[in-house]
Amino acid sequence: MMSNEYAVEMFRKTIPLFQALGDPVRQDLVLLLAETDKMNVTDIASQSPMSRPTVSHHLKILREAGLVGTEKKGKEIFYFLTLDQTVVQLKQLISIIEDECIL
């Protein structure tokens, strides 16, 4: 595979991440979760002007993008940040862009 094609492929893999972080509401949720260990939807919604279903929708998008993980305790689901893989992905993208695309 040509280097530029690899760079494009890596960029495409990070698009869901950029889309998830592109929304100010989701940015606020990431910042809120960064201040805590784990929170359930009710706790998150209580600290937000959004309804519980709206919070759940945004958390689903963050989870699908790999930014948020879940842990079930009894009937409750707790959300927490999972940035490790995301940071690795972004570092790979930056490295490829630096190595292959910047002249």
PDB file of C-alpha atoms in Angstrom:
ATOM      1  CA  MET A   1       0.000   0.000   0.000  1.00  0.00           C
ATOM      2  CA  MET A   2       1.295   3.452  -0.851  1.00  0.00           C
ATOM      3  CA  SER A   3       2.140   5.671   2.104  1.00  0.00           C
ATOM      4  CA  ASN A   4      -0.499   8.291   1.327  1.00  0.00           C
ATOM      5  CA  GLU A   5      -3.126   5.574   1.028  1.00  0.00           C
ATOM      6  CA  TYR A   6      -2.104   4.301   4.453  1.00  0.00           C
ATOM      7  CA  ALA A   7      -2.394   7.815   5.862  1.00  0.00           C
ATOM      8  CA  VAL A   8      -5.867   8.154   4.370  1.00  0.00           C
ATOM      9  CA  GLU A   9      -6.863   4.760   5.782  1.00  0.00           C
ATOM     10  CA  MET A  10      -5.653   5.738   9.249  1.00  0.00           C
ATOM     11  CA  PHE A  11      -7.493   9.050   9.011  1.00  0.00           C
ATOM     12  CA  ARG A  12     -10.696   7.258   8.030  1.00  0.00           C
ATOM     13  CA  LYS A  13     -10.359   4.992  11.068  1.00  0.00           C
ATOM     14  CA  THR A  14     -10.297   8.074  13.314  1.00  0.00           C
ATOM     15  CA  ILE A  15     -13.307   9.802  11.731  1.00  0.00           C
ATOM     16  CA  PRO A  16     -15.785   8.358  14.294  1.00  0.00           C
ATOM     17  CA  LEU A  17     -13.575   9.748  17.054  1.00  0.00           C
ATOM     18  CA  PHE A  18     -13.532  13.219  15.501  1.00  0.00           C
ATOM     19  CA  GLN A  19     -17.280  13.080  14.900  1.00  0.00           C
ATOM     20  CA  ALA A  20     -17.942  12.070  18.503  1.00  0.00           C
ATOM     21  CA  LEU A  21     -15.727  14.833  19.860  1.00  0.00           C
ATOM     22  CA  GLY A  22     -17.063  17.400  17.407  1.00  0.00           C
ATOM     23  CA  ASP A  23     -20.252  17.913  19.399  1.00  0.00           C
ATOM     24  CA  PRO A  24     -20.055  20.367  22.345  1.00  0.00           C
ATOM     25  CA  VAL A  25     -22.519  18.265  24.354  1.00  0.00           C
ATOM     26  CA  ARG A  26     -20.293  15.195  24.052  1.00  0.00           C
ATOM     27  CA  GLN A  27     -17.240  17.300  24.843  1.00  0.00           C
ATOM     28  CA  ASP A  28     -18.970  18.324  28.087  1.00  0.00           C
ATOM     29  CA  LEU A  29     -19.751  14.683  28.881  1.00  0.00           C
ATOM     30  CA  VAL A  30     -16.104  13.712  28.354  1.00  0.00           C
ATOM     31  CA  LEU A  31     -15.004  16.529  30.661  1.00  0.00           C
ATOM     32  CA  LEU A  32     -17.559  15.491  33.282  1.00  0.00           C
ATOM     33  CA  LEU A  33     -16.408  11.863  33.172  1.00  0.00           C
ATOM     34  CA  ALA A  34     -12.789  13.021  33.370  1.00  0.00           C
ATOM     35  CA  GLU A  35     -13.572  14.455  36.810  1.00  0.00           C
ATOM     36  CA  THR A  36     -14.983  11.183  38.170  1.00  0.00           C
ATOM     37  CA  ASP A  37     -14.176   7.505  38.304  1.00  0.00           C
ATOM     38  CA  LYS A  38     -17.534   6.208  37.041  1.00  0.00           C
ATOM     39  CA  MET A  39     -21.047   7.602  36.747  1.00  0.00           C
ATOM     40  CA  ASN A  40     -24.440   6.215  35.804  1.00  0.00           C
ATOM     41  CA  VAL A  41     -26.802   7.956  33.388  1.00  0.00           C
ATOM     42  CA  THR A  42     -28.966   9.352  36.196  1.00  0.00           C
ATOM     43  CA  ASP A  43     -25.969  11.013  37.874  1.00  0.00           C
ATOM     44  CA  ILE A  44     -24.730  12.381  34.557  1.00  0.00           C
ATOM     45  CA  ALA A  45     -28.179  13.725  33.615  1.00  0.00           C
ATOM     46  CA  SER A  46     -28.506  15.392  37.022  1.00  0.00           C
ATOM     47  CA  GLN A  47     -25.414  17.472  36.204  1.00  0.00           C
ATOM     48  CA  SER A  48     -26.605  18.349  32.708  1.00  0.00           C
ATOM     49  CA  PRO A  49     -29.455  20.357  31.221  1.00  0.00           C
ATOM     50  CA  MET A  50     -30.244  17.354  28.986  1.00  0.00           C
ATOM     51  CA  SER A  51     -32.840  14.671  29.579  1.00  0.00           C
ATOM     52  CA  ARG A  52     -31.783  11.175  30.582  1.00  0.00           C
ATOM     53  CA  PRO A  53     -32.606   9.726  27.103  1.00  0.00           C
ATOM     54  CA  THR A  54     -30.556  12.463  25.423  1.00  0.00           C
ATOM     55  CA  VAL A  55     -27.609  11.769  27.723  1.00  0.00           C
ATOM     56  CA  SER A  56     -27.922   8.046  26.932  1.00  0.00           C
ATOM     57  CA  HIS A  57     -27.874   8.804  23.199  1.00  0.00           C
ATOM     58  CA  HIS A  58     -24.698  10.860  23.473  1.00  0.00           C
ATOM     59  CA  LEU A  59     -23.039   8.258  25.714  1.00  0.00           C
ATOM     60  CA  LYS A  60     -23.823   5.600  23.094  1.00  0.00           C
ATOM     61  CA  ILE A  61     -22.018   7.652  20.435  1.00  0.00           C
ATOM     62  CA  LEU A  62     -19.023   8.144  22.741  1.00  0.00           C
ATOM     63  CA  ARG A  63     -18.980   4.415  23.528  1.00  0.00           C
ATOM     64  CA  GLU A  64     -19.113   3.471  19.840  1.00  0.00           C
ATOM     65  CA  ALA A  65     -16.183   5.812  19.181  1.00  0.00           C
ATOM     66  CA  GLY A  66     -14.169   4.094  21.907  1.00  0.00           C
ATOM     67  CA  LEU A  67     -14.094   7.085  24.241  1.00  0.00           C
ATOM     68  CA  VAL A  68     -16.353   5.660  26.931  1.00  0.00           C
ATOM     69  CA  GLY A  69     -16.599   2.227  28.475  1.00  0.00           C
ATOM     70  CA  THR A  70     -19.337   0.659  30.565  1.00  0.00           C
ATOM     71  CA  GLU A  71     -19.517  -1.517  33.637  1.00  0.00           C
ATOM     72  CA  LYS A  72     -22.732  -3.122  34.801  1.00  0.00           C
ATOM     73  CA  LYS A  73     -23.327  -3.370  38.554  1.00  0.00           C
ATOM     74  CA  GLY A  74     -26.647  -4.987  39.312  1.00  0.00           C
ATOM     75  CA  LYS A  75     -29.216  -3.213  37.167  1.00  0.00           C
ATOM     76  CA  GLU A  76     -27.156  -0.050  36.755  1.00  0.00           C
ATOM     77  CA  ILE A  77     -24.651   0.718  34.017  1.00  0.00           C
ATOM     78  CA  PHE A  78     -21.737   2.947  34.916  1.00  0.00           C
ATOM     79  CA  TYR A  79     -19.799   4.945  32.344  1.00  0.00           C
ATOM     80  CA  PHE A  80     -16.117   5.836  32.420  1.00  0.00           C
ATOM     81  CA  LEU A  81     -13.504   7.224  30.036  1.00  0.00           C
ATOM     82  CA  THR A  82     -11.449   4.774  27.996  1.00  0.00           C
ATOM     83  CA  LEU A  83      -8.932   6.988  26.275  1.00  0.00           C
ATOM     84  CA  ASP A  84      -5.968   4.595  26.017  1.00  0.00           C
ATOM     85  CA  GLN A  85      -6.816   3.131  22.602  1.00  0.00           C
ATOM     86  CA  THR A  86      -8.034   6.505  21.354  1.00  0.00           C
ATOM     87  CA  VAL A  87      -4.741   8.174  22.251  1.00  0.00           C
ATOM     88  CA  VAL A  88      -2.812   5.368  20.526  1.00  0.00           C
ATOM     89  CA  GLN A  89      -4.928   5.826  17.392  1.00  0.00           C
ATOM     90  CA  LEU A  90      -4.362   9.588  17.349  1.00  0.00           C
ATOM     91  CA  LYS A  91      -0.610   9.185  17.902  1.00  0.00           C
ATOM     92  CA  GLN A  92      -0.453   6.749  14.974  1.00  0.00           C
ATOM     93  CA  LEU A  93      -2.330   9.194  12.760  1.00  0.00           C
ATOM     94  CA  ILE A  94      -0.066  12.091  13.731  1.00  0.00           C
ATOM     95  CA  SER A  95       3.044   9.992  13.189  1.00  0.00           C
ATOM     96  CA  ILE A  96       1.901   8.901   9.731  1.00  0.00           C
ATOM     97  CA  ILE A  97       1.036  12.457   8.756  1.00  0.00           C
ATOM     98  CA  GLU A  98       4.426  13.698   9.983  1.00  0.00           C
ATOM     99  CA  ASP A  99       6.344  10.901   8.258  1.00  0.00           C
ATOM    100  CA  GLU A 100       4.445  10.580   5.009  1.00  0.00           C
ATOM    101  CA  CYS A 101       2.471  13.733   4.281  1.00  0.00           C
ATOM    102  CA  ILE A 102       4.502  16.703   5.458  1.00  0.00           C
ATOM    103  CA  LEU A 103       7.117  17.677   2.930  1.00  0.00           C
TER     104      LEU A 103
END
